[in-house]
Steps between C-alpha positions, in 0.01 A plus 500: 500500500414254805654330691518145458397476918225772479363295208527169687358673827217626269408164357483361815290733628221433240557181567450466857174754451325261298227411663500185262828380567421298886252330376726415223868408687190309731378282250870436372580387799169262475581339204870447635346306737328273233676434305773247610150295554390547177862465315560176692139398364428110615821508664432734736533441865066451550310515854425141608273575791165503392578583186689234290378222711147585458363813335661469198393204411153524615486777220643286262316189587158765461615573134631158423142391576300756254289528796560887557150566462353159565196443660449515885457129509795400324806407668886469432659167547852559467553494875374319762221307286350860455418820645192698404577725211316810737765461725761602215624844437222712346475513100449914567834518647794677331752218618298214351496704185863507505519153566229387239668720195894439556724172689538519845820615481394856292232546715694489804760751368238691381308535778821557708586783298129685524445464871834702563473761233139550613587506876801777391253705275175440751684629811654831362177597389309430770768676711524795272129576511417441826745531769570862589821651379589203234481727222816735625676239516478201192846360613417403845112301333728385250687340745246377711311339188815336420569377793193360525480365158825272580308320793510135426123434463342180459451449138207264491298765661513739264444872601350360791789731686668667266234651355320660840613848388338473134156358672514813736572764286143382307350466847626838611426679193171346490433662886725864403336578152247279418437180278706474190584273230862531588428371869268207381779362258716510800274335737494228256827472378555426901233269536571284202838483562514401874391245737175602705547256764844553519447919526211632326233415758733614812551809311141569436438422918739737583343812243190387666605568840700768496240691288226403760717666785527793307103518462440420851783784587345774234178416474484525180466190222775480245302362248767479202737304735249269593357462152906411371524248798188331386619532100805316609362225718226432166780478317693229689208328567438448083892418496447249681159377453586126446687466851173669676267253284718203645509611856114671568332279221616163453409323776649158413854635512643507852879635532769366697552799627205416715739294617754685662614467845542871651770575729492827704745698722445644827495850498794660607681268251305642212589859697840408455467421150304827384808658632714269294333605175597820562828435531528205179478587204156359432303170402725368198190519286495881540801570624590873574843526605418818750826465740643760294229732511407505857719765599391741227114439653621565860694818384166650307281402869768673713497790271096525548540445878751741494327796327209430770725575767755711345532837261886339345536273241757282583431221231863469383625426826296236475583385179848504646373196741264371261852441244679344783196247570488414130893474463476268829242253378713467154809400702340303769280302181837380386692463823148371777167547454459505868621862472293572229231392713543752798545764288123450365356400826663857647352697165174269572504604874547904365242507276233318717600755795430750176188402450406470879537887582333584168194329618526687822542833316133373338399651852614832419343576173634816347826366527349118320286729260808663383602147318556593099395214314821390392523437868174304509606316213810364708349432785212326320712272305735395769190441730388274209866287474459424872105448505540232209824338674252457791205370267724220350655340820194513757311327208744190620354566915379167622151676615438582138670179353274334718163713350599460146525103533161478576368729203572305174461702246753776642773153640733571185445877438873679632473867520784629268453817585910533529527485116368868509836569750747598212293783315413631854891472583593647215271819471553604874847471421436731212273739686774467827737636230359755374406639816833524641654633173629852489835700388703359754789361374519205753131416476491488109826272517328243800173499231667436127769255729251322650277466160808377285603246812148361439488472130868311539409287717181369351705490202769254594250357736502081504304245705361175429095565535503830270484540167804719448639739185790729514853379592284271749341289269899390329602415823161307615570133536135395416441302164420597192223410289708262347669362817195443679244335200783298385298406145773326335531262773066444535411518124798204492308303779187548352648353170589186679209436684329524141171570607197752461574737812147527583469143500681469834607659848804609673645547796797742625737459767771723608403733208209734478206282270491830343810427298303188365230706460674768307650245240083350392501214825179416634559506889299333813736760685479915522535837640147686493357731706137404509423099405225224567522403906390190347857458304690581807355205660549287220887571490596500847433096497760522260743665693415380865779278560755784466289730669477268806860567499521822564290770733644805267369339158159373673423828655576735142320301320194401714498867613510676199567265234503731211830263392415167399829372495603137522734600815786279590773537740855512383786369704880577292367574187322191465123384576538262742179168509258742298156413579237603301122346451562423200107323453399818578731659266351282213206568525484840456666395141908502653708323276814666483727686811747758411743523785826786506603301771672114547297236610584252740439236487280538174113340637371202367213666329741713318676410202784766448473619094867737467686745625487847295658813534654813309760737477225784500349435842556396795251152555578218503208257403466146580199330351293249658178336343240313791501100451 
């Protein structure tokens, strides 16, 4: 008879040799994350950034127009007396779909839920296919795809970022084995369910490149590579065919982003700041929260240094360190980050020394020649984190400031080349990983540690500009769907006022007009990324006065202006001798001003209407109609 232990050492056994079960306890740990989003449903703590106070509601204003596939003439009037419906998210995209067949509210959560499940499921296969050694070991890609799943992406851009590993598993199988119908529907799952300008064209620059230095280095032309690059960039370009048609074709259109006033750095500032985005944990759009996973990328370099120098393998010892760095920037995150700081800068200051004597061993070339391509793969991917750091600050160089001021048509374009940053992250940390793995006790404990100290953190993770899940998102302090819309309060003001809401204009202060917008208000105010120059122009007379008051307000919105917001200046809670042109204001059809903050004292052409409020949301709004 068995034993009850033999039995229970048996099961777990099979268990543990399933090669199903990481990818399973993976995407458990996925939907963990999820869900606290998805169970609080309109109450759940939302990102306000960029997302609430704009995006959202430009989706819902699309839909709410039945203009989704309008006519390139037509335009939507909701906001700012009308934008060009070309300028709109695309009618081919997957997040317009979402938005055109369920409420705001569904689509977000459902949209939400797809870009982390697909970042989870995208990663591990791209990891198990085609970084060496994955396949030996499912826990450590399980991890990795976790980890990376639990990112806090932006939502609004879809799979812009989260779904980099899915668009280069059908770009890599396309250049390994040939076309495919499997790596077509992946190409366009990406594609339609991303942002081009956001990633999608940076991505297909940097295939392009790095595809032409391998030509020029072999000789030889890789056609399938090139033929995927161009197969992507067709497809973006039919994605988002209406945008191009605005920008190359309608003359009569002229953006305010012609308008912006360019600021540059000199150079060792933006020097300074390449090495700071090593250090951060990324641009907030596409953040990558790295700190953790420096050490285990300067551990896999000094083991390839090492083994060019030396016959031992000394990798745990390392690990050893590598444990004690990690351990130190936990403690010194909660206690200073001015420790946590040195710490990188030292690991920073190793692994660029690393890097330095492997491109003098270049000069002795059986020893470089020797490189496996797991090692290649490492030092091609970290080569990449620091060459794209450098990309995105010396763009902001006053030399090149200066050059792109005088060339129109590329004034607005920012290189977002950093929102490629966390798949790169995250795959050298997998490949770093898996190249320093081996039976040593120590090393497999500093690898599974240092994975589950990841997934934990991005788990509980909370910050005001990220969309957060997990234990994160029921401690986040941002508003809900509910809090922040506040439609009890609005659908009571718009009962009051008692008129058609297309018949009239509003204005917004000391709350996003996108709240107005949100709740059916027609607004002379807005937060769009590419409007009429024209309208600009015609706005700023309305808020002049205020803007003579203040340098800081003059200079955003004159300089970028991408926020046309009736700013004010507020002095104890109060708005102290507003002064607005309120002419001006009329006649781009202003009749009504929603402020969240007191007047005082209330302007002669205003007539103050009530005071409303709610239990469910934070707002206070006082209603004032012109005279």
């Amino acid at each position: 008879m068995t034993e009850p232990s033999s039995l229970l050492f048996f099961i777990s056994k099979k268990i543990y040799q399933n090669h199903n079960l990481p990818f399973i306890l993976g995407l458990i740990i996925v939907l963990l994350y999820i869900a606290p989003v998805i169970i609080q449903w309109d109450d759940a703590p939302v990102l306000k950034l960029d997302c609430l106070d704009s995006n959202v509601v430009n989706y819902k204003m699309l839909t709410d127009s039945e203009e989704v596939f309008g006519s390139y003439d037509k335009e939507i009037d909701r906001m700012m007396n009308g934008i060009p419906r070309n300028l709109y998210p695309s009618e081919l995209s997957i997040i317009t779909l979402l938005f055109t067949l369920f409420d705001p509210v569904t689509a977000y959560m459902i949209n939400f839920s797809l870009i982390h499940i697909i970042a989870f499921v995208g990663m591990f296969f791209f990891l198990q296919r085609f970084i060496s050694g994955s396949r030996k070991n499912p826990f450590i890609i399980a991890g990795i795809s976790c980890a990376y799943a639990l990112l806090p992406y932006y939502p609004m851009a879809g799979l812009s970022v989260a779904g980099l590993p899915v668009a280069l598993y059908g770009f890599c199988s396309i250049n390994k084995d040939g076309w495919s119908f499997e790596a077509v529907l992946l190409l366009m799952l990406y594609t339609f369910y991303s942002s081009g300008i956001f990633t999608g064209y940076f991505l297909v620059i940097l295939l392009s490149v790095i595809y032409l230095i391998i030509f020029l280095c072999k000789g030889t032309i890789p056609w399938r590579a090139f033929s995927a690059v161009i197969f992507l960039l067709g497809l973006f370009i039919i994605c988002d065919y209406r945008l191009f048609w605005e920008i190359f074709f309608n003359d009569s259109f002229i953006s305010h982003r012609y308008d912006w006033i360019l600021t540059g750095k000199p150079f060792f500032k933006t020097m300074e700041e390449v090495y700071g985005m090593l250090l951060s944990s990324g641009q907030f759009h596409a953040a990558s929260f790295h700190q953790l996973l420096v050490p285990v990328v300067w551990i896999s370099l000094s083991r390839i240094l090492l083994q060019r120098i030396y016959k031992r393998d000394i990798t745990q010892w390392f690990c050893i360190i590598g444990g004690i760095a990690v351990l130190v920037l936990l403690l010194s995150h909660l206690i200073s980050g001015i420790i946590a700081n040195i710490v990188s800068q030292i690991l920073w200051i190793a692994i660029g020394f690393s890097l330095i004597i492997l491109c003098c061993l270049r000069l002795n070339k059986r020893k470089w020649n020797l490189l496996s391509g797991q090692e290649w793969t490492i030092i091609g991917l970290l080569s990449l984190v620091i060459f794209i750091s450098f990309i995105y600050q010396i763009s902001s160089w006053n030399v090149l400031i200066s050059i792109k001021s005088t060339i129109p048509a590329i004034k607005g374009l920012q290189l977002r080349f950093y929102t490629l940053l966390p798949f790169i992250w995250y795959t050298l940390f997998g490949a770093s990983l898996l190249y320093i793995m081996s039976k040593e006790k120590i090393t497999q404990g500093f690898i599974f540690g240092i994975i589950l100290i990841q997934i934990v953190f991005l788990f509980s993770f909370t910050g005001d500009i990220y969309q957060t899940g997990g234990i994160g998102n029921i401690l986040d302090k941002q508003p809900s769907f509910t809090e922040y819309y506040a439609s009890n309060v609005f659908d009571q003001i718009n009962q009051d006022i008692g008129l058609e809401q297309n018949s009239y204009r509003v204005g917004s202060i000391g709350i996003p007009p996108a709240v107005s917008q949100y709740n059916g208000f027609y607004t002379i105010d807005g937060y769009f990324y590419n409007y009429p120059l024209s309208y600009k122009e015609q706005f700023r007379e309305i808020i002049a006065p205020e803007l003579n008051k203040s340098k800081v307000w003059r200079k955003y919105y004159d300089g970028w202006g991408s926020r046309a917001y009736m700013y004010h200046e507020i002095r104890q809670g109060r708005i102290k001798n507003l002064e607005l042109n309120i002419s001006a204001f009329k006649e781009l059809g202003g009749r009504y001003i929603f402020s969240a903050v007191g007047i005082e004292p209330t302007p002669d052409k205003l007539e103050f209407k009530g005071n409303y409020s709610s239990n469910d949301t934070p707002w206070e709004i006082q209603v004032y109609k012109v005279r």
